[in-house]
């Protein structure tokens, strides 16, 4: 689960079809993309498009907030989030690859980012402290989550009452390293999240979707898997207003 984990590498991505495990949660009824790279594009190229700045502004990230960067990879967003929230804010960078977390930890130390900590997560559990995060970012990695219902279920308690989850992904099938917007909204709704906004965002490689927890967290056994045939339509991209 790497930030921008389906970058421009030469390897041909192979999909994973995950079978149900005895966890009480349904398996995803869709292929799961294989991690091929920790990089979506160079940081310089992304900054020329002001990618992080636009995402953070649309997500309403401000000084003094506590933010989680899930699938932090090389730390493109981690570094910029640290600058945005300031010295009294907090950024937790999470990834499931030990070598990635180790390398990111070294970068954090080298750049003297005292408001950043790194954390090794699990494929189905980001292992975040409860009631802590105003915003949780998942950029170009949602389609790589093997157990999305369990992952989102375990993520919910980490949000503050006004917390939001921000997903940036491409509008294409999961096996091609994206998530159709209708499928994304269905999977979030199955675990008790409501959409706040969804809009196209070409500079970040697709679209940005924002969700909040809504109602009681469902019991795992009551969660129903969404059908993988859900596809995006123009209407699905108009939950929010305007464009980038």
Short mmCIF file of C-alpha atoms in Angstrom, two decimals:
data_model
loop_
_atom_site.label_atom_id
_atom_site.label_comp_id
_atom_site.label_asym_id
_atom_site.label_seq_id
_atom_site.Cartn_x
_atom_site.Cartn_y
_atom_site.Cartn_z
CA UNK A 1 0.00 0.00 0.00
CA UNK A 2 2.20 2.79 -1.26
CA UNK A 3 1.54 6.39 -2.03
CA UNK A 4 1.05 6.72 -5.76
CA UNK A 5 1.78 3.03 -5.91
CA UNK A 6 0.91 2.66 -9.57
CA UNK A 7 3.37 5.03 -11.07
CA UNK A 8 5.06 5.06 -14.39
CA UNK A 9 7.27 2.03 -13.92
CA UNK A 10 7.87 -0.35 -16.79
CA UNK A 11 6.50 -3.38 -14.97
CA UNK A 12 3.10 -4.63 -16.11
CA UNK A 13 0.80 -4.56 -13.07
CA UNK A 14 -0.81 -7.84 -12.15
CA UNK A 15 -4.15 -7.91 -10.41
CA UNK A 16 -4.92 -9.89 -7.27
CA UNK A 17 -8.27 -11.57 -6.73
CA UNK A 18 -8.64 -11.82 -2.97
CA UNK A 19 -10.72 -14.62 -1.55
CA UNK A 20 -12.79 -14.34 1.61
CA UNK A 21 -10.95 -14.84 4.89
CA UNK A 22 -12.49 -15.82 8.18
CA UNK A 23 -12.52 -12.27 9.55
CA UNK A 24 -16.26 -11.59 9.61
CA UNK A 25 -15.87 -9.03 6.82
CA UNK A 26 -16.84 -9.64 3.19
CA UNK A 27 -14.13 -9.97 0.58
CA UNK A 28 -13.92 -7.31 -2.11
CA UNK A 29 -15.90 -8.35 -5.19
CA UNK A 30 -13.24 -6.94 -7.47
CA UNK A 31 -9.60 -7.45 -8.37
CA UNK A 32 -7.01 -5.80 -6.12
CA UNK A 33 -4.18 -4.01 -7.88
CA UNK A 34 -0.62 -5.11 -7.25
CA UNK A 35 1.87 -2.58 -5.91
CA UNK A 36 4.39 -1.81 -8.65
CA UNK A 37 6.09 1.40 -7.54
CA UNK A 38 6.31 3.81 -4.62
CA UNK A 39 6.16 6.72 -7.03
CA UNK A 40 3.31 8.24 -9.06
CA UNK A 41 5.55 10.80 -10.72
CA UNK A 42 8.56 12.89 -9.75
CA UNK A 43 8.01 15.36 -6.94
CA UNK A 44 9.15 18.17 -9.22
CA UNK A 45 6.56 17.29 -11.85
CA UNK A 46 3.82 17.04 -9.24
CA UNK A 47 4.77 20.39 -7.74
CA UNK A 48 4.67 22.06 -11.16
CA UNK A 49 0.99 21.12 -11.22
CA UNK A 50 0.60 22.18 -7.57
CA UNK A 51 -0.92 18.76 -6.96
CA UNK A 52 -0.46 18.61 -3.20
CA UNK A 53 -1.46 22.23 -2.73
CA UNK A 54 -4.74 21.74 -4.57
CA UNK A 55 -5.55 18.48 -2.76
CA UNK A 56 -4.81 19.99 0.64
CA UNK A 57 -6.91 23.07 -0.11
CA UNK A 58 -9.88 21.03 -1.33
CA UNK A 59 -9.53 18.81 1.74
CA UNK A 60 -9.64 21.86 4.01
CA UNK A 61 -6.32 21.06 5.66
CA UNK A 62 -5.24 23.93 7.90
CA UNK A 63 -2.67 24.81 10.53
CA UNK A 64 -2.75 22.88 13.81
CA UNK A 65 -4.67 19.94 12.33
CA UNK A 66 -3.73 16.30 12.88
CA UNK A 67 -3.56 14.44 9.56
CA UNK A 68 -2.81 10.85 8.53
CA UNK A 69 -1.07 10.08 5.24
CA UNK A 70 -2.06 6.48 4.50
CA UNK A 71 0.22 4.66 2.08
CA UNK A 72 2.78 7.42 2.51
CA UNK A 73 5.43 5.83 0.26
CA UNK A 74 8.37 8.15 -0.35
CA UNK A 75 6.64 10.95 1.53
CA UNK A 76 5.55 13.39 -1.16
CA UNK A 77 2.39 14.31 0.74
CA UNK A 78 3.91 13.75 4.17
CA UNK A 79 6.46 16.52 3.68
CA UNK A 80 3.95 18.99 2.31
CA UNK A 81 1.34 18.16 4.93
CA UNK A 82 3.92 18.87 7.62
CA UNK A 83 4.48 22.32 6.17
CA UNK A 84 0.74 22.99 5.88
CA UNK A 85 -0.26 22.02 9.45
CA UNK A 86 2.70 23.82 11.02
CA UNK A 87 4.69 23.11 14.13
CA UNK A 88 1.59 22.78 16.31
CA UNK A 89 -0.04 20.35 13.90
CA UNK A 90 0.72 16.67 13.53
CA UNK A 91 1.22 14.29 10.60
CA UNK A 92 1.28 10.51 10.90
CA UNK A 93 2.71 8.77 7.84
CA UNK A 94 1.61 5.12 7.50
CA UNK A 95 2.63 2.37 5.11
CA UNK A 96 2.63 -1.43 5.23
CA UNK A 97 6.07 -1.96 3.67
CA UNK A 98 8.80 -1.98 6.37
CA UNK A 99 11.55 -0.83 3.99
CA UNK A 100 9.40 2.09 2.85
CA UNK A 101 8.68 3.20 6.40
CA UNK A 102 12.37 2.91 7.28
CA UNK A 103 13.38 5.08 4.32
CA UNK A 104 10.67 7.63 5.06
CA UNK A 105 11.73 7.77 8.70
CA UNK A 106 15.25 8.68 7.59
CA UNK A 107 13.88 11.41 5.32
CA UNK A 108 11.81 12.84 8.16
CA UNK A 109 14.89 12.99 10.37
CA UNK A 110 17.05 14.53 7.64
CA UNK A 111 14.47 17.24 6.97
CA UNK A 112 13.97 17.78 10.71
CA UNK A 113 10.21 17.40 10.58
CA UNK A 114 9.47 17.33 14.29
CA UNK A 115 5.72 17.27 13.70
CA UNK A 116 5.84 13.99 11.72
CA UNK A 117 5.86 10.41 12.97
CA UNK A 118 5.91 7.24 10.90
CA UNK A 119 3.91 4.10 11.57
CA UNK A 120 3.91 0.59 10.14
CA UNK A 121 0.36 -0.48 9.37
CA UNK A 122 -1.25 -3.78 8.41
CA UNK A 123 -2.97 -4.57 5.08
CA UNK A 124 -6.42 -4.54 6.71
CA UNK A 125 -5.73 -2.14 9.59
CA UNK A 126 -3.95 1.24 9.49
CA UNK A 127 -3.40 0.96 13.26
CA UNK A 128 -4.18 4.59 14.01
CA UNK A 129 -5.08 5.97 17.46
CA UNK A 130 -8.76 6.64 18.09
CA UNK A 131 -10.46 10.05 17.79
CA UNK A 132 -7.24 11.68 16.60
CA UNK A 133 -7.43 12.76 12.96
CA UNK A 134 -9.13 15.73 11.37
CA UNK A 135 -8.19 14.42 7.91
CA UNK A 136 -7.03 11.07 6.54
CA UNK A 137 -5.49 11.05 3.04
CA UNK A 138 -5.34 8.05 0.72
CA UNK A 139 -3.71 9.07 -2.55
CA UNK A 140 -3.46 6.61 -5.46
CA UNK A 141 -3.53 3.58 -3.19
CA UNK A 142 -7.15 2.71 -2.38
CA UNK A 143 -7.32 0.14 -5.18
CA UNK A 144 -4.39 -1.70 -3.57
CA UNK A 145 -6.24 -2.40 -0.30
CA UNK A 146 -6.92 -6.13 -0.14
CA UNK A 147 -9.76 -5.93 2.40
CA UNK A 148 -11.42 -2.55 1.89
CA UNK A 149 -14.41 -3.18 4.18
CA UNK A 150 -12.30 -4.26 7.14
CA UNK A 151 -9.80 -1.48 6.45
CA UNK A 152 -12.45 1.26 6.34
CA UNK A 153 -14.20 -0.22 9.39
CA UNK A 154 -11.00 -0.12 11.43
CA UNK A 155 -10.18 3.36 10.13
CA UNK A 156 -13.45 4.95 11.29
CA UNK A 157 -12.64 5.23 15.03
CA UNK A 158 -9.48 7.22 14.25
CA UNK A 159 -11.52 10.20 12.99
CA UNK A 160 -12.44 13.16 15.14
CA UNK A 161 -16.18 14.02 15.18
CA UNK A 162 -15.64 16.38 12.23
CA UNK A 163 -12.96 14.21 10.59
CA UNK A 164 -12.95 13.39 6.89
CA UNK A 165 -11.34 10.81 4.62
CA UNK A 166 -9.91 12.07 1.33
CA UNK A 167 -9.35 9.68 -1.58
CA UNK A 168 -7.50 10.60 -4.76
CA UNK A 169 -7.63 7.96 -7.48
CA UNK A 170 -8.02 7.37 -11.20
CA UNK A 171 -11.39 6.68 -12.81
CA UNK A 172 -10.65 3.23 -14.19
CA UNK A 173 -11.11 -0.40 -13.08
CA UNK A 174 -9.21 -1.52 -10.01
CA UNK A 175 -7.18 -4.03 -12.01
CA UNK A 176 -5.87 -1.05 -13.99
CA UNK A 177 -4.87 0.86 -10.87
CA UNK A 178 -7.90 3.03 -10.27
CA UNK A 179 -11.32 2.91 -8.63
CA UNK A 180 -14.57 3.75 -10.45
CA UNK A 181 -16.25 6.55 -8.46
CA UNK A 182 -19.54 4.65 -8.12
CA UNK A 183 -17.71 1.65 -6.70
CA UNK A 184 -15.75 3.85 -4.30
CA UNK A 185 -18.92 5.49 -2.97
CA UNK A 186 -20.61 2.09 -2.61
CA UNK A 187 -17.73 0.59 -0.62
CA UNK A 188 -17.54 3.59 1.70
CA UNK A 189 -21.32 3.59 2.19
CA UNK A 190 -21.26 -0.10 3.10
CA UNK A 191 -19.14 0.74 6.16
CA UNK A 192 -21.11 3.83 7.18
CA UNK A 193 -19.47 6.74 5.41
CA UNK A 194 -21.36 9.50 3.60
CA UNK A 195 -19.97 11.47 0.63
CA UNK A 196 -19.08 15.10 1.25
CA UNK A 197 -17.87 15.95 -2.25
CA UNK A 198 -16.47 14.33 -5.38
CA UNK A 199 -14.98 16.15 -8.32
CA UNK A 200 -12.58 15.59 -11.23
CA UNK A 201 -8.95 16.45 -10.57
CA UNK A 202 -6.78 15.84 -13.65
CA UNK A 203 -3.67 17.36 -12.09
CA UNK A 204 -3.72 14.58 -9.48
CA UNK A 205 -4.37 11.84 -12.01
CA UNK A 206 -8.13 11.44 -11.73
CA UNK A 207 -10.58 12.65 -9.09
CA UNK A 208 -10.79 13.63 -5.44
CA UNK A 209 -13.52 12.25 -3.17
CA UNK A 210 -14.19 13.28 0.43
CA UNK A 211 -16.17 11.22 2.96
CA UNK A 212 -17.26 11.51 6.59
CA UNK A 213 -18.49 8.92 9.06
CA UNK A 214 -22.27 8.80 9.23
CA UNK A 215 -24.41 6.94 11.74
CA UNK A 216 -23.34 3.91 13.73
CA UNK A 217 -20.46 1.74 12.57
CA UNK A 218 -22.10 -1.45 11.21
CA UNK A 219 -21.38 -4.88 12.59
CA UNK A 220 -18.91 -6.71 10.29
CA UNK A 221 -21.38 -9.51 9.55
CA UNK A 222 -23.99 -7.05 8.22
CA UNK A 223 -21.68 -5.43 5.65
CA UNK A 224 -22.52 -6.38 2.06
CA UNK A 225 -19.86 -6.31 -0.66
CA UNK A 226 -20.45 -4.01 -3.61
CA UNK A 227 -20.50 -5.46 -7.10
CA UNK A 228 -17.36 -4.78 -9.09
CA UNK A 229 -19.37 -3.76 -12.15
CA UNK A 230 -20.09 -0.34 -10.66
CA UNK A 231 -18.87 2.21 -13.17
CA UNK A 232 -18.49 5.95 -13.14
CA UNK A 233 -20.98 8.24 -14.83
CA UNK A 234 -20.83 12.00 -15.27
CA UNK A 235 -23.50 12.34 -12.55
CA UNK A 236 -21.31 10.43 -10.12
CA UNK A 237 -18.67 13.12 -10.42
CA UNK A 238 -21.07 15.94 -9.50
CA UNK A 239 -21.51 15.24 -5.81
CA UNK A 240 -19.38 18.32 -5.14
CA UNK A 241 -19.41 21.67 -6.88
CA UNK A 242 -17.00 23.02 -9.41
CA UNK A 243 -13.66 21.65 -10.52
CA UNK A 244 -10.06 22.18 -9.62
#
